């Protein structure tokens, strides 16, 4: 399993891209602004997009992706997610006002966009991988994904706050090879983090006490301008964990 980080920032700016993970050569987890760095040939090979939730920093690239590869799609691009997430994408993006409804184009009986709702806890097999969707705690219905392939296990929290569902799910696996988890705000912004339902270092550290495995932990979704402070606070709060600051363009070969 090859995982390339197309975007991992909590905002935009020079060299900053929002969340998108490129799995092997055919799958995306989230479709933030990072997908714009893919080549046209790489985009043409994408067949599956798994969304964690509906917020723009995780979905903004999807309409442009489909528009770009429209003429090359011989079979539908399948978008997976919670029913609430897919309904938000359908109603607020692909609604003929913000963007054409590619679930009806080029013709309704043979569209280039297909929606695949997932139930909480459901596993889907695509490209030799098992994609396991887990409920998380965010301001809109959100999901994490645990991805298995050839005995390797990668876990991605998506956007979340204090919860038990994600930690119970990862603990049920015999091992986790890599954990990617968000932390959007510094401790000084704890009230805002709680309101927005994002981790800050002290709430992340509290939840990681529930985590029984000891993989490398990569921190994503840091807000632009505060990255150094947030990560320093995480390191201080987790002296016994192997934590790393995730970087755009980073590749994991599992």
PDB file of N, CA, C and O in Angstrom, residues 148-206:
ATOM      1  N   UNK A 148      -6.739  -1.518   5.371  1.00  0.00           N
ATOM      2  CA  UNK A 148      -5.909  -2.724   5.455  1.00  0.00           C
ATOM      3  C   UNK A 148      -5.523  -3.200   4.061  1.00  0.00           C
ATOM      4  O   UNK A 148      -6.349  -3.200   3.148  1.00  0.00           O
ATOM      5  N   UNK A 149      -4.279  -3.619   3.929  1.00  0.00           N
ATOM      6  CA  UNK A 149      -3.848  -4.269   2.694  1.00  0.00           C
ATOM      7  C   UNK A 149      -2.609  -5.107   2.980  1.00  0.00           C
ATOM      8  O   UNK A 149      -1.643  -4.613   3.566  1.00  0.00           O
ATOM      9  N   UNK A 150      -2.654  -6.362   2.578  1.00  0.00           N
ATOM     10  CA  UNK A 150      -1.506  -7.271   2.706  1.00  0.00           C
ATOM     11  C   UNK A 150      -0.927  -7.268   4.123  1.00  0.00           C
ATOM     12  O   UNK A 150       0.282  -7.256   4.326  1.00  0.00           O
ATOM     13  N   UNK A 151      -1.801  -7.272   5.107  1.00  0.00           N
ATOM     14  CA  UNK A 151      -1.370  -7.350   6.491  1.00  0.00           C
ATOM     15  C   UNK A 151      -0.940  -6.049   7.117  1.00  0.00           C
ATOM     16  O   UNK A 151      -0.589  -6.007   8.306  1.00  0.00           O
ATOM     17  N   UNK A 152      -0.953  -4.962   6.382  1.00  0.00           N
ATOM     18  CA  UNK A 152      -0.599  -3.644   6.909  1.00  0.00           C
ATOM     19  C   UNK A 152      -1.870  -2.860   7.202  1.00  0.00           C
ATOM     20  O   UNK A 152      -2.857  -2.952   6.470  1.00  0.00           O
ATOM     21  N   UNK A 153      -1.809  -2.040   8.261  1.00  0.00           N
ATOM     22  CA  UNK A 153      -2.999  -1.311   8.695  1.00  0.00           C
ATOM     23  C   UNK A 153      -2.647   0.161   8.916  1.00  0.00           C
ATOM     24  O   UNK A 153      -1.732   0.491   9.682  1.00  0.00           O
ATOM     25  N   UNK A 154      -3.392   1.024   8.246  1.00  0.00           N
ATOM     26  CA  UNK A 154      -3.211   2.472   8.327  1.00  0.00           C
ATOM     27  C   UNK A 154      -4.509   3.074   8.855  1.00  0.00           C
ATOM     28  O   UNK A 154      -5.590   2.765   8.360  1.00  0.00           O
ATOM     29  N   UNK A 155      -4.420   3.946   9.854  1.00  0.00           N
ATOM     30  CA  UNK A 155      -5.611   4.557  10.438  1.00  0.00           C
ATOM     31  C   UNK A 155      -5.540   6.071  10.316  1.00  0.00           C
ATOM     32  O   UNK A 155      -4.523   6.689  10.647  1.00  0.00           O
ATOM     33  N   UNK A 156      -6.636   6.660   9.841  1.00  0.00           N
ATOM     34  CA  UNK A 156      -6.725   8.104   9.627  1.00  0.00           C
ATOM     35  C   UNK A 156      -7.961   8.621  10.344  1.00  0.00           C
ATOM     36  O   UNK A 156      -9.075   8.197  10.063  1.00  0.00           O
ATOM     37  N   UNK A 157      -7.778   9.555  11.270  1.00  0.00           N
ATOM     38  CA  UNK A 157      -8.877  10.007  12.123  1.00  0.00           C
ATOM     39  C   UNK A 157      -9.883  10.895  11.410  1.00  0.00           C
ATOM     40  O   UNK A 157     -11.015  11.044  11.875  1.00  0.00           O
ATOM     41  N   UNK A 158      -9.490  11.524  10.273  1.00  0.00           N
ATOM     42  CA  UNK A 158     -10.320  12.591   9.750  1.00  0.00           C
ATOM     43  C   UNK A 158     -10.378  13.720  10.764  1.00  0.00           C
ATOM     44  O   UNK A 158      -9.538  13.824  11.659  1.00  0.00           O
ATOM     45  N   UNK A 159     -11.369  14.595  10.643  1.00  0.00           N
ATOM     46  CA  UNK A 159     -11.542  15.682  11.612  1.00  0.00           C
ATOM     47  C   UNK A 159     -12.372  15.171  12.772  1.00  0.00           C
ATOM     48  O   UNK A 159     -13.491  14.681  12.583  1.00  0.00           O
ATOM     49  N   UNK A 160     -11.838  15.333  13.978  1.00  0.00           N
ATOM     50  CA  UNK A 160     -12.554  14.800  15.132  1.00  0.00           C
ATOM     51  C   UNK A 160     -12.143  15.509  16.409  1.00  0.00           C
ATOM     52  O   UNK A 160     -11.208  16.312  16.443  1.00  0.00           O
ATOM     53  N   UNK A 161     -12.853  15.173  17.447  1.00  0.00           N
ATOM     54  CA  UNK A 161     -12.654  15.694  18.796  1.00  0.00           C
ATOM     55  C   UNK A 161     -12.735  14.491  19.729  1.00  0.00           C
ATOM     56  O   UNK A 161     -12.816  13.339  19.284  1.00  0.00           O
ATOM     57  N   UNK A 162     -12.715  14.727  21.001  1.00  0.00           N
ATOM     58  CA  UNK A 162     -12.772  13.657  21.993  1.00  0.00           C
ATOM     59  C   UNK A 162     -13.887  12.659  21.662  1.00  0.00           C
ATOM     60  O   UNK A 162     -15.031  13.039  21.428  1.00  0.00           O
ATOM     61  N   UNK A 163     -13.506  11.377  21.623  1.00  0.00           N
ATOM     62  CA  UNK A 163     -14.475  10.337  21.274  1.00  0.00           C
ATOM     63  C   UNK A 163     -13.962   8.992  21.764  1.00  0.00           C
ATOM     64  O   UNK A 163     -12.788   8.860  22.125  1.00  0.00           O
ATOM     65  N   UNK A 164     -14.821   8.010  21.748  1.00  0.00           N
ATOM     66  CA  UNK A 164     -14.432   6.630  22.039  1.00  0.00           C
ATOM     67  C   UNK A 164     -14.504   5.743  20.807  1.00  0.00           C
ATOM     68  O   UNK A 164     -13.819   4.723  20.720  1.00  0.00           O
ATOM     69  N   UNK A 165     -15.349   6.106  19.846  1.00  0.00           N
ATOM     70  CA  UNK A 165     -15.611   5.228  18.712  1.00  0.00           C
ATOM     71  C   UNK A 165     -14.352   4.927  17.907  1.00  0.00           C
ATOM     72  O   UNK A 165     -14.100   3.770  17.546  1.00  0.00           O
ATOM     73  N   UNK A 166     -13.577   5.963  17.595  1.00  0.00           N
ATOM     74  CA  UNK A 166     -12.368   5.746  16.806  1.00  0.00           C
ATOM     75  C   UNK A 166     -11.353   4.916  17.573  1.00  0.00           C
ATOM     76  O   UNK A 166     -10.770   3.957  17.038  1.00  0.00           O
ATOM     77  N   UNK A 167     -11.158   5.241  18.848  1.00  0.00           N
ATOM     78  CA  UNK A 167     -10.134   4.545  19.634  1.00  0.00           C
ATOM     79  C   UNK A 167     -10.531   3.105  19.910  1.00  0.00           C
ATOM     80  O   UNK A 167      -9.682   2.204  19.908  1.00  0.00           O
ATOM     81  N   UNK A 168     -11.820   2.846  20.129  1.00  0.00           N
ATOM     82  CA  UNK A 168     -12.278   1.463  20.284  1.00  0.00           C
ATOM     83  C   UNK A 168     -12.020   0.674  19.005  1.00  0.00           C
ATOM     84  O   UNK A 168     -11.624  -0.500  19.048  1.00  0.00           O
ATOM     85  N   UNK A 169     -12.246   1.305  17.848  1.00  0.00           N
ATOM     86  CA  UNK A 169     -12.082   0.615  16.570  1.00  0.00           C
ATOM     87  C   UNK A 169     -10.618   0.267  16.304  1.00  0.00           C
ATOM     88  O   UNK A 169     -10.301  -0.859  15.902  1.00  0.00           O
ATOM     89  N   UNK A 170      -9.712   1.232  16.511  1.00  0.00           N
ATOM     90  CA  UNK A 170      -8.306   0.925  16.248  1.00  0.00           C
ATOM     91  C   UNK A 170      -7.761  -0.078  17.261  1.00  0.00           C
ATOM     92  O   UNK A 170      -6.917  -0.918  16.917  1.00  0.00           O
ATOM     93  N   UNK A 171      -8.260  -0.029  18.474  1.00  0.00           N
ATOM     94  CA  UNK A 171      -7.803  -0.986  19.486  1.00  0.00           C
ATOM     95  C   UNK A 171      -8.261  -2.403  19.179  1.00  0.00           C
ATOM     96  O   UNK A 171      -7.650  -3.377  19.644  1.00  0.00           O
ATOM     97  N   UNK A 172      -9.310  -2.548  18.392  1.00  0.00           N
ATOM     98  CA  UNK A 172      -9.803  -3.882  18.043  1.00  0.00           C
ATOM     99  C   UNK A 172      -8.915  -4.581  17.022  1.00  0.00           C
ATOM    100  O   UNK A 172      -9.034  -5.793  16.841  1.00  0.00           O
ATOM    101  N   UNK A 173      -8.031  -3.854  16.366  1.00  0.00           N
ATOM    102  CA  UNK A 173      -7.090  -4.454  15.419  1.00  0.00           C
ATOM    103  C   UNK A 173      -5.876  -5.001  16.169  1.00  0.00           C
ATOM    104  O   UNK A 173      -5.453  -4.419  17.178  1.00  0.00           O
ATOM    105  N   UNK A 174      -5.305  -6.099  15.696  1.00  0.00           N
ATOM    106  CA  UNK A 174      -4.117  -6.640  16.360  1.00  0.00           C
ATOM    107  C   UNK A 174      -2.943  -5.671  16.359  1.00  0.00           C
ATOM    108  O   UNK A 174      -2.100  -5.703  17.266  1.00  0.00           O
ATOM    109  N   UNK A 175      -2.879  -4.815  15.339  1.00  0.00           N
ATOM    110  CA  UNK A 175      -1.812  -3.815  15.273  1.00  0.00           C
ATOM    111  C   UNK A 175      -2.275  -2.679  14.385  1.00  0.00           C
ATOM    112  O   UNK A 175      -3.186  -2.823  13.566  1.00  0.00           O
ATOM    113  N   UNK A 176      -1.650  -1.525  14.576  1.00  0.00           N
ATOM    114  CA  UNK A 176      -1.790  -0.382  13.685  1.00  0.00           C
ATOM    115  C   UNK A 176      -0.373  -0.004  13.271  1.00  0.00           C
ATOM    116  O   UNK A 176       0.485   0.251  14.129  1.00  0.00           O
ATOM    117  N   UNK A 177      -0.100   0.017  11.965  1.00  0.00           N
ATOM    118  CA  UNK A 177       1.256   0.322  11.500  1.00  0.00           C
ATOM    119  C   UNK A 177       1.547   1.821  11.482  1.00  0.00           C
ATOM    120  O   UNK A 177       2.656   2.247  11.813  1.00  0.00           O
ATOM    121  N   UNK A 178       0.569   2.606  11.072  1.00  0.00           N
ATOM    122  CA  UNK A 178       0.712   4.065  11.053  1.00  0.00           C
ATOM    123  C   UNK A 178      -0.616   4.673  11.473  1.00  0.00           C
ATOM    124  O   UNK A 178      -1.673   4.258  10.990  1.00  0.00           O
ATOM    125  N   UNK A 179      -0.547   5.656  12.374  1.00  0.00           N
ATOM    126  CA  UNK A 179      -1.722   6.420  12.777  1.00  0.00           C
ATOM    127  C   UNK A 179      -1.543   7.864  12.335  1.00  0.00           C
ATOM    128  O   UNK A 179      -0.521   8.484  12.618  1.00  0.00           O
ATOM    129  N   UNK A 180      -2.547   8.394  11.659  1.00  0.00           N
ATOM    130  CA  UNK A 180      -2.569   9.801  11.286  1.00  0.00           C
ATOM    131  C   UNK A 180      -3.759  10.438  12.000  1.00  0.00           C
ATOM    132  O   UNK A 180      -4.897   9.996  11.824  1.00  0.00           O
ATOM    133  N   UNK A 181      -3.497  11.460  12.796  1.00  0.00           N
ATOM    134  CA  UNK A 181      -4.556  12.054  13.604  1.00  0.00           C
ATOM    135  C   UNK A 181      -4.451  13.571  13.556  1.00  0.00           C
ATOM    136  O   UNK A 181      -3.368  14.129  13.505  1.00  0.00           O
ATOM    137  N   UNK A 182      -5.597  14.217  13.575  1.00  0.00           N
ATOM    138  CA  UNK A 182      -5.618  15.672  13.466  1.00  0.00           C
ATOM    139  C   UNK A 182      -5.372  16.357  14.806  1.00  0.00           C
ATOM    140  O   UNK A 182      -5.709  15.820  15.860  1.00  0.00           O
ATOM    141  N   UNK A 183      -4.811  17.564  14.745  1.00  0.00           N
ATOM    142  CA  UNK A 183      -4.760  18.492  15.873  1.00  0.00           C
ATOM    143  C   UNK A 183      -4.729  19.885  15.267  1.00  0.00           C
ATOM    144  O   UNK A 183      -3.712  20.312  14.706  1.00  0.00           O
ATOM    145  N   UNK A 184      -5.837  20.602  15.364  1.00  0.00           N
ATOM    146  CA  UNK A 184      -5.993  21.841  14.600  1.00  0.00           C
ATOM    147  C   UNK A 184      -5.539  23.084  15.349  1.00  0.00           C
ATOM    148  O   UNK A 184      -5.109  24.052  14.732  1.00  0.00           O
ATOM    149  N   UNK A 185      -5.631  23.078  16.683  1.00  0.00           N
ATOM    150  CA  UNK A 185      -5.414  24.303  17.450  1.00  0.00           C
ATOM    151  C   UNK A 185      -4.409  24.096  18.573  1.00  0.00           C
ATOM    152  O   UNK A 185      -4.225  22.973  19.062  1.00  0.00           O
ATOM    153  N   UNK A 186      -3.799  25.188  18.997  1.00  0.00           N
ATOM    154  CA  UNK A 186      -2.925  25.178  20.169  1.00  0.00           C
ATOM    155  C   UNK A 186      -3.780  25.166  21.436  1.00  0.00           C
ATOM    156  O   UNK A 186      -4.979  25.465  21.413  1.00  0.00           O
ATOM    157  N   UNK A 187      -3.150  24.836  22.550  1.00  0.00           N
ATOM    158  CA  UNK A 187      -3.879  24.793  23.820  1.00  0.00           C
ATOM    159  C   UNK A 187      -4.483  26.147  24.193  1.00  0.00           C
ATOM    160  O   UNK A 187      -5.519  26.209  24.858  1.00  0.00           O
ATOM    161  N   UNK A 188      -3.848  27.233  23.763  1.00  0.00           N
ATOM    162  CA  UNK A 188      -4.379  28.567  24.067  1.00  0.00           C
ATOM    163  C   UNK A 188      -5.727  28.813  23.392  1.00  0.00           C
ATOM    164  O   UNK A 188      -6.482  29.696  23.796  1.00  0.00           O
ATOM    165  N   UNK A 189      -6.030  28.013  22.373  1.00  0.00           N
ATOM    166  CA  UNK A 189      -7.317  28.106  21.677  1.00  0.00           C
ATOM    167  C   UNK A 189      -8.234  26.936  22.023  1.00  0.00           C
ATOM    168  O   UNK A 189      -9.058  26.531  21.198  1.00  0.00           O
ATOM    169  N   UNK A 190      -8.099  26.428  23.233  1.00  0.00           N
ATOM    170  CA  UNK A 190      -8.874  25.267  23.655  1.00  0.00           C
ATOM    171  C   UNK A 190     -10.382  25.483  23.511  1.00  0.00           C
ATOM    172  O   UNK A 190     -11.108  24.600  23.038  1.00  0.00           O
ATOM    173  N   UNK A 191     -10.873  26.665  23.895  1.00  0.00           N
ATOM    174  CA  UNK A 191     -12.313  26.908  23.799  1.00  0.00           C
ATOM    175  C   UNK A 191     -12.789  26.841  22.349  1.00  0.00           C
ATOM    176  O   UNK A 191     -13.836  26.260  22.060  1.00  0.00           O
ATOM    177  N   UNK A 192     -12.010  27.436  21.445  1.00  0.00           N
ATOM    178  CA  UNK A 192     -12.371  27.383  20.031  1.00  0.00           C
ATOM    179  C   UNK A 192     -12.279  25.959  19.501  1.00  0.00           C
ATOM    180  O   UNK A 192     -13.139  25.517  18.729  1.00  0.00           O
ATOM    181  N   UNK A 193     -11.245  25.233  19.913  1.00  0.00           N
ATOM    182  CA  UNK A 193     -11.092  23.841  19.481  1.00  0.00           C
ATOM    183  C   UNK A 193     -12.287  22.998  19.930  1.00  0.00           C
ATOM    184  O   UNK A 193     -12.824  22.194  19.154  1.00  0.00           O
ATOM    185  N   UNK A 194     -12.714  23.187  21.173  1.00  0.00           N
ATOM    186  CA  UNK A 194     -13.866  22.439  21.683  1.00  0.00           C
ATOM    187  C   UNK A 194     -15.129  22.790  20.910  1.00  0.00           C
ATOM    188  O   UNK A 194     -15.934  21.910  20.570  1.00  0.00           O
ATOM    189  N   UNK A 195     -15.317  24.084  20.615  1.00  0.00           N
ATOM    190  CA  UNK A 195     -16.499  24.524  19.884  1.00  0.00           C
ATOM    191  C   UNK A 195     -16.514  23.965  18.463  1.00  0.00           C
ATOM    192  O   UNK A 195     -17.555  23.532  17.960  1.00  0.00           O
ATOM    193  N   UNK A 196     -15.329  23.969  17.821  1.00  0.00           N
ATOM    194  CA  UNK A 196     -15.216  23.481  16.439  1.00  0.00           C
ATOM    195  C   UNK A 196     -15.067  21.967  16.372  1.00  0.00           C
ATOM    196  O   UNK A 196     -15.035  21.393  15.283  1.00  0.00           O
ATOM    197  N   UNK A 197     -14.962  21.329  17.531  1.00  0.00           N
ATOM    198  CA  UNK A 197     -14.770  19.885  17.641  1.00  0.00           C
ATOM    199  C   UNK A 197     -13.540  19.406  16.870  1.00  0.00           C
ATOM    200  O   UNK A 197     -13.613  18.541  15.989  1.00  0.00           O
ATOM    201  N   UNK A 198     -12.420  20.027  17.233  1.00  0.00           N
ATOM    202  CA  UNK A 198     -11.100  19.618  16.780  1.00  0.00           C
ATOM    203  C   UNK A 198     -10.248  19.358  18.022  1.00  0.00           C
ATOM    204  O   UNK A 198     -10.465  19.961  19.079  1.00  0.00           O
ATOM    205  N   UNK A 199      -9.232  18.511  17.860  1.00  0.00           N
ATOM    206  CA  UNK A 199      -8.279  18.313  18.936  1.00  0.00           C
ATOM    207  C   UNK A 199      -7.376  19.531  19.092  1.00  0.00           C
ATOM    208  O   UNK A 199      -7.054  20.223  18.112  1.00  0.00           O
ATOM    209  N   UNK A 200      -6.955  19.777  20.314  1.00  0.00           N
ATOM    210  CA  UNK A 200      -5.776  20.572  20.629  1.00  0.00           C
ATOM    211  C   UNK A 200      -4.828  19.605  21.342  1.00  0.00           C
ATOM    212  O   UNK A 200      -5.210  18.468  21.657  1.00  0.00           O
ATOM    213  N   UNK A 201      -3.576  19.983  21.616  1.00  0.00           N
ATOM    214  CA  UNK A 201      -2.638  19.011  22.181  1.00  0.00           C
ATOM    215  C   UNK A 201      -3.108  18.340  23.468  1.00  0.00           C
ATOM    216  O   UNK A 201      -2.930  17.133  23.646  1.00  0.00           O
ATOM    217  N   UNK A 202      -3.738  19.096  24.370  1.00  0.00           N
ATOM    218  CA  UNK A 202      -4.112  18.470  25.639  1.00  0.00           C
ATOM    219  C   UNK A 202      -5.288  17.512  25.476  1.00  0.00           C
ATOM    220  O   UNK A 202      -5.337  16.465  26.160  1.00  0.00           O
ATOM    221  N   UNK A 203      -6.232  17.771  24.575  1.00  0.00           N
ATOM    222  CA  UNK A 203      -7.326  16.825  24.378  1.00  0.00           C
ATOM    223  C   UNK A 203      -6.862  15.609  23.577  1.00  0.00           C
ATOM    224  O   UNK A 203      -7.334  14.488  23.814  1.00  0.00           O
ATOM    225  N   UNK A 204      -5.920  15.829  22.645  1.00  0.00           N
ATOM    226  CA  UNK A 204      -5.348  14.679  21.935  1.00  0.00           C
ATOM    227  C   UNK A 204      -4.612  13.767  22.912  1.00  0.00           C
ATOM    228  O   UNK A 204      -4.776  12.536  22.874  1.00  0.00           O
ATOM    229  N   UNK A 205      -3.791  14.358  23.774  1.00  0.00           N
ATOM    230  CA  UNK A 205      -3.031  13.556  24.744  1.00  0.00           C
ATOM    231  C   UNK A 205      -3.965  12.759  25.650  1.00  0.00           C
ATOM    232  O   UNK A 205      -3.696  11.592  25.964  1.00  0.00           O
ATOM    233  N   UNK A 206      -5.083  13.353  26.042  1.00  0.00           N
ATOM    234  CA  UNK A 206      -6.044  12.648  26.897  1.00  0.00           C
ATOM    235  C   UNK A 206      -6.643  11.454  26.159  1.00  0.00           C
ATOM    236  O   UNK A 206      -6.782  10.359  26.720  1.00  0.00           O
TER     237      UNK A 206
END
